[in-house]
XYZ file of C-alpha atoms in Angstrom:
582
model
C 50.762 -210.320 -188.595
C 52.286 -214.316 -187.823
C 51.909 -214.126 -184.103
C 53.966 -216.870 -183.004
C 56.883 -216.016 -185.211
C 56.375 -212.728 -185.646
C 60.404 -212.495 -186.506
C 61.621 -215.710 -187.961
C 58.937 -215.796 -190.838
C 59.922 -212.171 -191.853
C 62.375 -211.376 -194.249
C 65.153 -209.340 -193.585
C 65.661 -207.416 -196.970
C 66.606 -203.737 -195.420
C 66.683 -201.736 -192.300
C 63.248 -201.539 -190.422
C 61.619 -198.544 -189.469
C 59.721 -198.393 -186.268
C 57.065 -195.232 -185.705
C 55.323 -196.094 -182.519
C 54.061 -194.112 -180.019
C 52.874 -194.603 -175.815
C 49.451 -194.253 -174.944
C 47.875 -194.283 -171.582
C 50.048 -195.600 -168.370
C 53.186 -196.409 -171.048
C 51.171 -199.256 -172.519
C 51.810 -200.038 -176.518
C 48.901 -199.040 -179.152
C 46.359 -202.033 -179.393
C 47.724 -203.049 -182.532
C 51.113 -204.154 -181.495
C 50.315 -205.077 -178.048
C 51.247 -208.193 -178.793
C 54.574 -207.699 -181.022
C 55.594 -205.976 -177.704
C 54.871 -208.665 -175.402
C 56.351 -211.014 -177.362
C 59.915 -209.167 -177.894
C 59.540 -208.688 -173.758
C 59.442 -212.057 -173.169
C 61.977 -213.068 -176.285
C 64.958 -210.319 -175.392
C 64.510 -211.445 -171.425
C 64.466 -214.960 -171.658
C 67.046 -216.816 -171.272
C 66.213 -220.404 -173.638
C 66.061 -217.374 -176.463
C 69.406 -217.078 -178.451
C 70.421 -213.705 -177.451
C 71.618 -212.745 -181.374
C 68.190 -214.162 -182.859
C 67.874 -210.279 -184.568
C 71.192 -210.387 -185.474
C 70.454 -209.810 -188.998
C 68.212 -206.901 -188.487
C 69.434 -203.675 -188.889
C 66.477 -200.916 -187.046
C 65.981 -197.048 -186.048
C 62.773 -195.890 -184.021
C 61.011 -192.916 -184.035
C 58.648 -192.455 -180.862
C 55.715 -190.200 -180.872
C 54.871 -189.329 -176.966
C 54.458 -185.892 -174.863
C 56.763 -184.784 -172.534
C 54.181 -183.389 -170.499
C 53.024 -187.410 -169.476
C 56.514 -187.907 -167.452
C 55.924 -190.784 -166.440
C 55.759 -192.202 -169.660
C 57.107 -190.137 -172.111
C 58.428 -192.585 -175.499
C 57.898 -195.437 -172.724
C 57.286 -197.873 -176.178
C 59.634 -196.245 -178.259
C 62.295 -196.668 -175.571
C 61.384 -200.004 -174.200
C 61.492 -201.395 -178.079
C 64.993 -200.133 -178.913
C 66.150 -201.859 -176.108
C 64.484 -205.089 -176.494
C 65.880 -205.360 -180.223
C 69.066 -204.134 -179.234
C 69.499 -206.938 -176.654
C 68.285 -209.716 -178.909
C 71.331 -208.443 -181.256
C 69.244 -206.197 -183.794
C 71.503 -203.498 -184.971
C 70.764 -200.005 -185.256
C 71.677 -197.895 -187.618
C 70.141 -194.869 -186.479
C 69.892 -194.034 -182.171
C 66.180 -193.727 -180.965
C 64.821 -189.883 -181.517
C 61.725 -188.965 -179.540
C 59.334 -186.810 -181.141
C 57.524 -184.546 -178.773
C 53.741 -183.337 -179.114
C 54.366 -180.383 -176.246
C 55.235 -177.318 -178.758
C 57.308 -175.930 -175.855
C 59.938 -178.734 -175.483
C 59.972 -180.319 -179.142
C 63.342 -179.873 -180.762
C 62.216 -178.391 -183.681
C 58.797 -176.763 -182.721
C 56.243 -179.636 -182.869
C 55.831 -183.459 -183.609
C 55.730 -183.212 -186.987
C 58.863 -180.794 -187.317
C 60.535 -184.012 -185.344
C 59.823 -185.781 -187.106
C 60.965 -184.227 -190.423
C 64.265 -183.205 -189.190
C 64.538 -187.444 -188.316
C 63.172 -188.535 -191.630
C 65.994 -186.360 -193.220
C 68.654 -188.011 -190.978
C 67.246 -191.030 -191.936
C 67.295 -191.028 -195.907
C 70.947 -189.499 -195.462
C 71.845 -192.977 -193.707
C 69.317 -195.150 -195.896
C 70.943 -194.056 -198.901
C 74.973 -193.985 -197.648
C 73.808 -198.270 -196.495
C 72.282 -198.828 -199.805
C 75.210 -197.425 -201.819
C 77.551 -200.143 -199.913
C 79.624 -198.033 -197.745
C 79.302 -200.131 -194.906
C 81.390 -202.860 -196.688
C 84.633 -201.422 -195.730
C 83.137 -201.564 -192.139
C 83.099 -203.850 -189.349
C 80.078 -204.647 -187.686
C 80.766 -205.319 -183.962
C 78.286 -207.402 -181.688
C 75.880 -205.828 -179.709
C 76.195 -206.506 -176.242
C 73.693 -206.766 -173.935
C 72.393 -203.237 -172.391
C 69.068 -202.738 -170.107
C 70.267 -198.533 -169.813
C 67.999 -196.431 -172.093
C 71.463 -194.251 -171.526
C 73.461 -196.850 -173.997
C 71.030 -196.877 -176.848
C 73.253 -194.734 -178.744
C 75.408 -197.006 -180.478
C 74.395 -197.551 -184.298
C 75.715 -199.207 -187.112
C 76.721 -195.872 -188.750
C 79.144 -195.146 -185.153
C 80.349 -198.234 -185.704
C 81.369 -198.464 -189.495
C 83.221 -195.317 -189.032
C 85.179 -197.150 -185.967
C 84.768 -200.653 -185.067
C 86.300 -200.475 -181.615
C 84.081 -197.487 -180.245
C 81.582 -199.421 -178.119
C 84.797 -201.347 -176.440
C 85.796 -197.147 -175.971
C 82.550 -196.096 -174.760
C 82.107 -198.808 -172.372
C 85.812 -197.284 -170.694
C 84.452 -193.713 -170.732
C 81.199 -195.138 -169.126
C 83.500 -196.841 -166.466
C 84.888 -193.659 -165.920
C 82.410 -191.353 -165.241
C 79.890 -193.933 -163.294
C 80.345 -191.516 -160.157
C 80.347 -188.156 -162.189
C 76.838 -186.702 -163.216
C 75.216 -188.276 -165.981
C 72.466 -185.312 -166.397
C 74.199 -181.429 -167.392
C 72.840 -178.766 -168.283
C 72.438 -177.586 -171.921
C 74.951 -174.370 -171.503
C 77.262 -177.178 -170.068
C 77.357 -179.901 -173.505
C 80.696 -178.641 -174.590
C 82.260 -180.030 -171.482
C 80.201 -183.068 -171.125
C 81.351 -183.612 -175.083
C 84.821 -183.739 -174.168
C 84.233 -186.941 -172.882
C 82.848 -188.477 -175.843
C 85.280 -187.570 -178.664
C 84.909 -190.576 -181.193
C 80.848 -188.600 -181.506
C 82.386 -185.328 -182.177
C 85.024 -185.997 -184.638
C 83.455 -188.526 -186.607
C 80.347 -188.127 -189.334
C 77.644 -189.571 -186.999
C 74.071 -188.996 -186.740
C 74.247 -188.536 -182.974
C 76.168 -185.555 -183.125
C 73.332 -183.640 -185.129
C 70.597 -185.352 -182.963
C 72.272 -184.551 -179.818
C 71.958 -188.197 -178.042
C 75.437 -188.743 -176.757
C 75.450 -191.084 -174.013
C 74.251 -187.752 -171.955
C 71.035 -186.802 -170.481
C 70.456 -183.360 -171.366
C 68.466 -181.205 -168.405
C 67.152 -178.315 -170.441
C 67.249 -175.043 -168.185
C 64.089 -172.433 -168.673
C 65.102 -170.249 -171.419
C 64.917 -166.766 -169.810
C 61.792 -165.762 -172.350
C 58.592 -167.762 -172.338
C 57.900 -169.252 -175.240
C 55.005 -168.427 -177.968
C 51.892 -169.979 -176.936
C 50.845 -170.559 -181.173
C 53.870 -171.634 -183.180
C 53.640 -171.208 -187.131
C 52.299 -175.263 -187.094
C 49.633 -174.715 -184.610
C 48.441 -171.535 -186.781
C 48.294 -173.907 -189.799
C 46.529 -176.494 -188.406
C 44.054 -174.188 -186.576
C 43.218 -171.997 -189.500
C 42.603 -175.435 -191.506
C 39.879 -175.884 -188.765
C 38.242 -172.406 -189.586
C 39.442 -170.931 -186.966
C 39.893 -167.510 -186.971
C 42.968 -166.534 -184.808
C 45.224 -162.990 -184.052
C 48.006 -162.884 -182.580
C 49.543 -159.900 -180.743
C 52.057 -162.396 -178.880
C 50.363 -165.110 -177.692
C 46.441 -165.308 -177.529
C 43.897 -166.861 -180.014
C 40.554 -166.437 -180.687
C 37.711 -167.733 -182.299
C 34.415 -166.190 -182.959
C 31.741 -168.161 -183.787
C 29.115 -167.549 -186.971
C 26.016 -168.967 -187.807
C 26.047 -169.233 -191.432
C 22.313 -169.115 -191.441
C 22.061 -166.499 -188.242
C 24.349 -163.896 -186.999
C 24.735 -164.295 -183.034
C 25.226 -161.728 -180.787
C 27.489 -164.187 -178.696
C 31.461 -163.985 -179.314
C 33.117 -167.554 -178.573
C 36.567 -166.971 -177.480
C 39.409 -168.064 -175.366
C 42.402 -166.170 -173.733
C 43.978 -169.747 -173.072
C 44.424 -172.387 -175.626
C 46.471 -174.543 -173.560
C 44.885 -177.549 -171.733
C 45.376 -179.639 -168.607
C 43.795 -182.639 -170.316
C 43.447 -184.483 -173.201
C 39.856 -185.863 -173.908
C 39.085 -188.422 -176.202
C 36.000 -186.170 -177.288
C 38.256 -182.883 -178.087
C 36.744 -181.168 -180.846
C 40.077 -179.357 -181.765
C 41.887 -182.703 -182.175
C 44.422 -181.869 -179.264
C 46.126 -179.716 -182.051
C 46.309 -177.464 -179.136
C 48.894 -177.048 -176.471
C 48.869 -178.888 -173.367
C 50.249 -177.757 -169.539
C 49.661 -177.804 -165.896
C 50.888 -174.094 -165.865
C 51.263 -170.985 -167.141
C 53.863 -170.970 -169.303
C 54.111 -168.959 -172.007
C 53.947 -165.131 -173.290
C 50.932 -163.493 -172.624
C 48.500 -160.540 -173.174
C 47.388 -158.302 -171.093
C 43.834 -158.489 -170.546
C 42.822 -155.304 -172.479
C 44.875 -156.054 -175.674
C 43.128 -159.653 -175.745
C 39.222 -158.439 -175.340
C 40.258 -155.597 -177.952
C 41.995 -157.820 -181.069
C 39.051 -160.939 -179.833
C 35.611 -157.825 -180.434
C 37.789 -156.207 -183.783
C 38.101 -160.430 -185.087
C 34.237 -160.603 -184.327
C 33.401 -157.979 -185.744
C 35.870 -158.973 -189.139
C 34.191 -161.778 -189.232
C 30.867 -160.641 -189.351
C 31.544 -158.283 -191.897
C 32.781 -161.193 -194.615
C 28.400 -162.571 -194.361
C 27.022 -159.415 -196.165
C 25.406 -160.720 -199.080
C 25.397 -164.104 -198.271
C 22.415 -166.008 -198.647
C 20.705 -166.600 -195.993
C 21.581 -164.202 -193.476
C 18.768 -161.730 -192.856
C 19.855 -157.837 -192.407
C 18.419 -157.765 -188.788
C 20.481 -160.255 -187.786
C 23.381 -158.873 -189.830
C 23.337 -155.771 -187.884
C 22.611 -157.492 -184.244
C 26.066 -159.193 -185.208
C 28.221 -155.550 -184.372
C 26.540 -155.491 -180.679
C 28.085 -158.250 -178.560
C 26.100 -159.359 -175.676
C 27.628 -162.813 -174.501
C 30.772 -164.277 -174.382
C 31.109 -167.775 -174.422
C 34.875 -168.600 -173.142
C 34.833 -172.119 -174.019
C 36.258 -172.361 -177.282
C 39.149 -174.724 -176.473
C 41.514 -175.202 -173.898
C 41.586 -174.115 -170.074
C 40.815 -170.401 -169.934
C 41.020 -170.242 -165.929
C 44.626 -170.872 -166.793
C 45.277 -167.159 -168.067
C 47.219 -165.464 -165.286
C 44.663 -162.061 -166.072
C 41.451 -163.942 -166.140
C 39.445 -161.883 -163.575
C 40.887 -158.622 -165.380
C 39.116 -160.571 -168.460
C 35.874 -161.194 -167.069
C 35.885 -157.501 -165.005
C 36.512 -155.982 -168.849
C 33.872 -157.887 -170.178
C 31.381 -156.768 -167.716
C 32.300 -153.245 -168.008
C 31.418 -153.022 -171.730
C 27.946 -155.513 -171.053
C 29.300 -158.645 -172.172
C 27.817 -162.016 -170.136
C 30.280 -164.428 -169.054
C 29.960 -168.117 -169.406
C 32.988 -169.906 -168.243
C 34.231 -173.289 -168.715
C 36.860 -174.724 -166.786
C 37.858 -178.634 -166.562
C 37.684 -178.725 -162.676
C 41.658 -179.078 -162.695
C 42.337 -175.759 -160.892
C 40.596 -175.230 -157.657
C 42.617 -172.395 -156.547
C 41.068 -170.852 -159.752
C 37.573 -171.645 -159.244
C 37.779 -169.893 -155.337
C 39.644 -166.771 -156.464
C 37.768 -166.509 -159.516
C 34.845 -163.229 -159.478
C 31.375 -163.345 -159.793
C 30.823 -164.939 -163.718
C 27.230 -164.735 -165.438
C 27.287 -168.375 -165.222
C 30.499 -170.759 -164.101
C 30.647 -174.525 -166.156
C 32.578 -177.320 -164.202
C 33.072 -180.186 -167.126
C 32.623 -183.597 -165.425
C 33.301 -186.008 -167.961
C 33.404 -189.277 -165.702
C 32.107 -189.791 -162.402
C 34.917 -192.163 -161.310
C 38.555 -191.564 -161.123
C 39.082 -194.897 -163.834
C 36.885 -193.523 -166.173
C 38.205 -190.170 -165.949
C 41.386 -190.970 -166.483
C 40.449 -192.880 -169.786
C 38.485 -190.266 -171.548
C 39.590 -187.043 -170.476
C 43.623 -188.227 -170.311
C 44.761 -185.595 -167.654
C 48.409 -184.496 -167.221
C 48.084 -183.941 -163.339
C 48.803 -186.938 -161.356
C 46.332 -186.071 -158.887
C 43.550 -185.060 -161.283
C 41.096 -186.955 -159.159
C 41.122 -185.002 -155.810
C 41.447 -181.593 -157.986
C 38.503 -182.618 -159.046
C 37.076 -183.041 -155.698
C 38.261 -179.694 -154.691
C 37.096 -178.243 -157.835
C 33.412 -179.267 -157.132
C 33.543 -178.210 -153.767
C 35.287 -174.958 -154.317
C 32.103 -174.713 -157.003
C 29.682 -175.516 -154.437
C 30.651 -172.067 -152.469
C 30.478 -169.916 -155.380
C 27.341 -167.829 -155.143
C 26.669 -167.020 -158.829
C 24.811 -169.784 -161.566
C 26.481 -172.610 -161.412
C 26.761 -175.779 -164.119
C 28.043 -179.150 -164.415
C 28.281 -180.105 -168.057
C 27.768 -183.744 -168.134
C 29.491 -185.310 -171.887
C 28.063 -188.602 -172.342
C 29.783 -190.752 -174.356
C 27.701 -194.168 -175.502
C 29.613 -197.229 -173.323
C 32.044 -195.218 -171.585
C 30.592 -193.221 -168.955
C 26.770 -193.845 -169.095
C 26.471 -196.321 -166.111
C 27.846 -194.410 -163.429
C 24.532 -192.820 -162.010
C 25.480 -193.736 -158.307
C 29.178 -191.826 -159.206
C 27.274 -188.998 -160.322
C 24.686 -188.434 -158.081
C 27.589 -188.576 -155.514
C 29.581 -185.706 -157.310
C 26.299 -183.686 -157.100
C 25.686 -183.507 -153.456
C 29.310 -182.941 -153.426
C 29.305 -179.459 -155.410
C 25.745 -178.820 -155.483
C 25.245 -177.177 -158.764
C 22.352 -175.230 -159.661
C 22.164 -176.597 -162.977
C 23.166 -179.926 -164.727
C 23.577 -179.409 -168.636
C 23.533 -183.530 -170.375
C 24.875 -183.489 -173.349
C 25.874 -186.487 -175.975
C 28.977 -186.282 -177.223
C 29.508 -185.210 -180.564
C 31.601 -186.741 -182.789
C 33.838 -184.544 -184.918
C 35.150 -187.446 -187.352
C 38.401 -188.300 -185.960
C 39.798 -189.669 -182.762
C 43.360 -190.147 -180.777
C 42.363 -192.204 -178.046
C 43.615 -196.003 -177.870
C 39.493 -196.950 -177.960
C 38.457 -195.115 -180.929
C 35.656 -192.622 -180.820
C 33.182 -193.288 -183.167
C 29.528 -192.351 -183.847
C 28.627 -195.552 -182.376
C 29.615 -193.295 -179.076
C 26.950 -190.824 -179.473
C 23.632 -191.630 -178.132
C 20.337 -190.604 -179.241
C 18.510 -188.272 -177.896
C 16.034 -190.314 -176.244
C 19.120 -192.417 -174.488
C 20.495 -188.942 -172.928
C 16.685 -188.038 -171.383
C 16.397 -191.972 -170.240
C 19.757 -191.384 -168.453
C 18.909 -187.874 -166.859
C 15.261 -189.385 -165.996
C 17.329 -192.203 -164.277
C 19.586 -189.489 -162.705
C 17.201 -186.729 -161.030
C 15.503 -189.852 -159.097
C 18.304 -190.290 -157.206
C 19.015 -186.500 -156.750
C 16.951 -184.631 -154.023
C 16.003 -180.863 -155.270
C 16.130 -181.643 -158.775
C 14.258 -182.310 -161.753
C 14.730 -182.200 -165.653
C 13.215 -178.461 -166.388
C 14.209 -178.203 -170.101
C 15.355 -179.704 -173.321
C 17.147 -178.924 -176.315
C 16.694 -182.213 -178.842
C 18.617 -180.401 -181.727
C 21.053 -180.142 -179.702
C 20.998 -183.721 -177.835
C 21.124 -181.967 -174.949
C 18.434 -181.631 -171.767
C 19.012 -179.296 -168.554
C 18.297 -180.408 -164.969
C 17.930 -177.631 -162.172
C 17.451 -177.475 -158.378
C 13.842 -176.816 -158.114
C 14.608 -173.565 -156.243
C 13.863 -172.425 -159.956
C 10.837 -173.686 -160.175
C 7.638 -171.858 -158.524
C 4.967 -172.630 -156.638
C 2.683 -172.089 -159.577
C 5.219 -174.973 -161.534
C 6.783 -172.185 -163.945
C 10.464 -172.525 -164.105
C 12.885 -169.472 -164.155
C 16.125 -170.741 -165.908
C 16.782 -167.824 -167.758
C 19.199 -164.990 -166.867
C 18.147 -161.417 -166.504
C 20.898 -159.898 -167.975
C 20.571 -156.491 -167.159
C 20.053 -157.003 -163.520
C 23.096 -159.501 -163.852
C 24.936 -156.470 -164.856
C 23.929 -154.315 -162.107
C 24.635 -156.843 -159.140
C 28.068 -157.063 -160.658
C 28.922 -153.634 -161.048
C 27.369 -153.137 -157.028
C 29.776 -156.217 -156.353
C 32.257 -154.138 -157.519
C 31.589 -150.929 -155.629
C 30.707 -152.303 -152.500
C 31.646 -156.163 -152.230
C 27.997 -157.435 -151.600
C 27.528 -160.197 -152.546
C 24.804 -161.963 -154.594
C 23.124 -164.984 -156.016
C 21.777 -166.876 -158.860
C 18.191 -166.575 -157.565
C 18.813 -162.641 -157.657
C 18.582 -162.574 -161.501
C 16.738 -165.281 -162.863
C 14.014 -164.518 -165.908
C 11.157 -167.014 -166.853
C 11.746 -169.938 -169.491
C 9.677 -169.831 -172.503
C 7.294 -172.143 -172.860
C 9.081 -174.007 -176.070
C 12.036 -174.856 -174.109
C 10.328 -176.688 -171.008
C 10.561 -180.384 -171.555
C 7.225 -181.447 -172.643
C 6.772 -178.929 -175.129
C 5.923 -179.676 -179.102
C 8.821 -177.757 -179.448
C 11.113 -179.893 -177.834
C 13.863 -176.828 -176.743
C 13.555 -175.601 -180.537
C 12.390 -171.782 -180.588
C 9.224 -171.548 -183.107
C 10.293 -167.868 -184.380
C 13.281 -169.327 -186.075
C 13.261 -171.606 -189.128
C 15.005 -174.953 -188.744
C 16.398 -177.033 -191.444
C 16.394 -180.349 -191.723
C 18.688 -182.936 -193.572
C 17.202 -185.095 -196.215
C 19.452 -188.031 -195.470
C 19.024 -190.703 -192.959
C 20.697 -190.776 -189.735
C 21.942 -193.940 -188.678
C 23.547 -193.190 -185.638
C 23.174 -190.488 -182.656
C 21.333 -187.440 -182.686
C-alpha cells in the first residue's frame, strides 16, 4: 500500500506469489498501475541498485487470452522480467493462464491455475522443508528477453552452474531457430540436458527456453468443454451437445412463450463489458471447432425447448392455454450468446427454420461483413452498434479483430443493401456512450436501418471490465427517451414510434412505416413473410420490409397510457424501492 517505498517497507518472510492479468492494450489492472510503473522505473534506472530485491523469491501466474495476441499476458511477462532484473529469485518459471479454451494447455484458465497451484505447492513444501540449505543460489544476471525467464531457484539448487551453462547453450544456438513445433520438442530438448534430467518444474510446465509453436490439430476442438458446460448450467442454461452446439430455450416462469431463443455458435469476436454470460463462452475470429449439421442443431434445439416446457407443467402461475402454445414454436431468436453468423451453415439453418414456419430474428455484432452480404433473408436482421466511435467501441466491446472499426463500417454498408427488415441495436451505457449523438447519426446514415432499437444496459451483477460496470451505468427509462429524442432530431426520415417502458427500450422507425393517417405499421405479418421467403427460394424474386408489415397496436405506440405493456397481460410490480436504473 505504500506507493513511495512499496518494497523497502515490505517484510519478505517468504516467497511472494503474483496473480496478475493484462487489460486493454497491454495495460496493468488499475489497482496495480502504480506498482508496475514503480517496478519498471526501478528496473531500468541506473541509479537503482540492481540487487534491490535480492532477498525476494517469487512466482507469477498470468491471466490472459491468447486471442489478443499482441498483448497476451504482457503484464505478467513484464513483471517477471522487472523482478528478475532487480535480482529477485524465481521459485518457478512464469506461467501463462489462457482464457482461450482452444489454446489453453489444460482446457481452461481455471484448470491452468489449478495445475500451476499444484506445482507451486510442491515447490513451497520443498523450500519450507529446508532443502535449499544444501544448494547454492547464484546471482541472477540482468535480462531483457522473456525467453530467459526459465531460470528459477529450484533449478539453481540442483545445479548452481545451470545459468552459466544455459548462457553457453544460448550463445551456441543464437543462429538457430528459436521457435519449434511441438513435434520437434524432443530434438530441441536435447540442447537443454539440465532441464530434462533434473527434477525441475520447467520440465513439467514445458517452458525450457524454447518458444513452442503448436501446429493445428488434425481434429478441430470441441466448442463446449466440461468446464464451460458446468459454467453454463450454473447460469440456468439448457445445453445439448451432439458434438459442439449449445442451445438454450428461454422460458418465462409466468408466461410460456412461443419464441425459442438459441444460438448455433457460442463463439464471439467480442468480449463486451455488458455480456450477460460473463464471458464464459469461447471467443474467436473464425470458426475452428467441430461442427454439427444444421439439421441436427435445429432438431436438438426444438427437442430441448419442448423438454424445458414440460418441466413447467403444474407450476403456479403458468396458464394452461399458454402451456399448450409453448409446444408450437413460431419464432426463433438467434441472440442467446456469441455470434450466430459465424456458424458455417447459418443459411441452411435459417432456411430450415422458415420451412418449419418459424420466423428468424438474427443478431450480429457487425464484425463479419461478408457473412452479412451472403446471408439469406431473415425475418429481421439486427446489428449491435454498441458505440459510435472507434475508441468507445474498443472500450465497450473489446473486439478481437485488429481492424474492428473498418469491419463495423463495412458491416453497416452491407446492412444497407439488405431488402428485409434491418435494425440497429444501441445499448446505452451511462457515462460511456450516451454522449456520442452526432457520431451515432453518422452511422445511421451509413447503414440506413429500417428501425433503431435503443435499450438501457442490463446489469447482470458482475463485470470483468477494467472500469467496472455497475448499476450506476444503467440509465433510467426517461434518460433513454431523452437520448432517443435528441438522436431523432439529427436524423432525416426517422421518428420515435414505440416504447417498452418495463424493458427500458425505445423504438425509432423510418417514416415510410407510418401511413398517411398517422398509423404506424412496425409489426410483422409472419404468414406473409413465409410466403415471400418461399417465393424467393423458388424464383429468386426479392422482397422488402414493407411487403410484410402489420399495424402497430395502440398500446405499443409512444404516448399510450400502457407505455408498451400489453393490457391483456398481468404486470407484476416489485415492492422494494428501486434505487437506480429502470
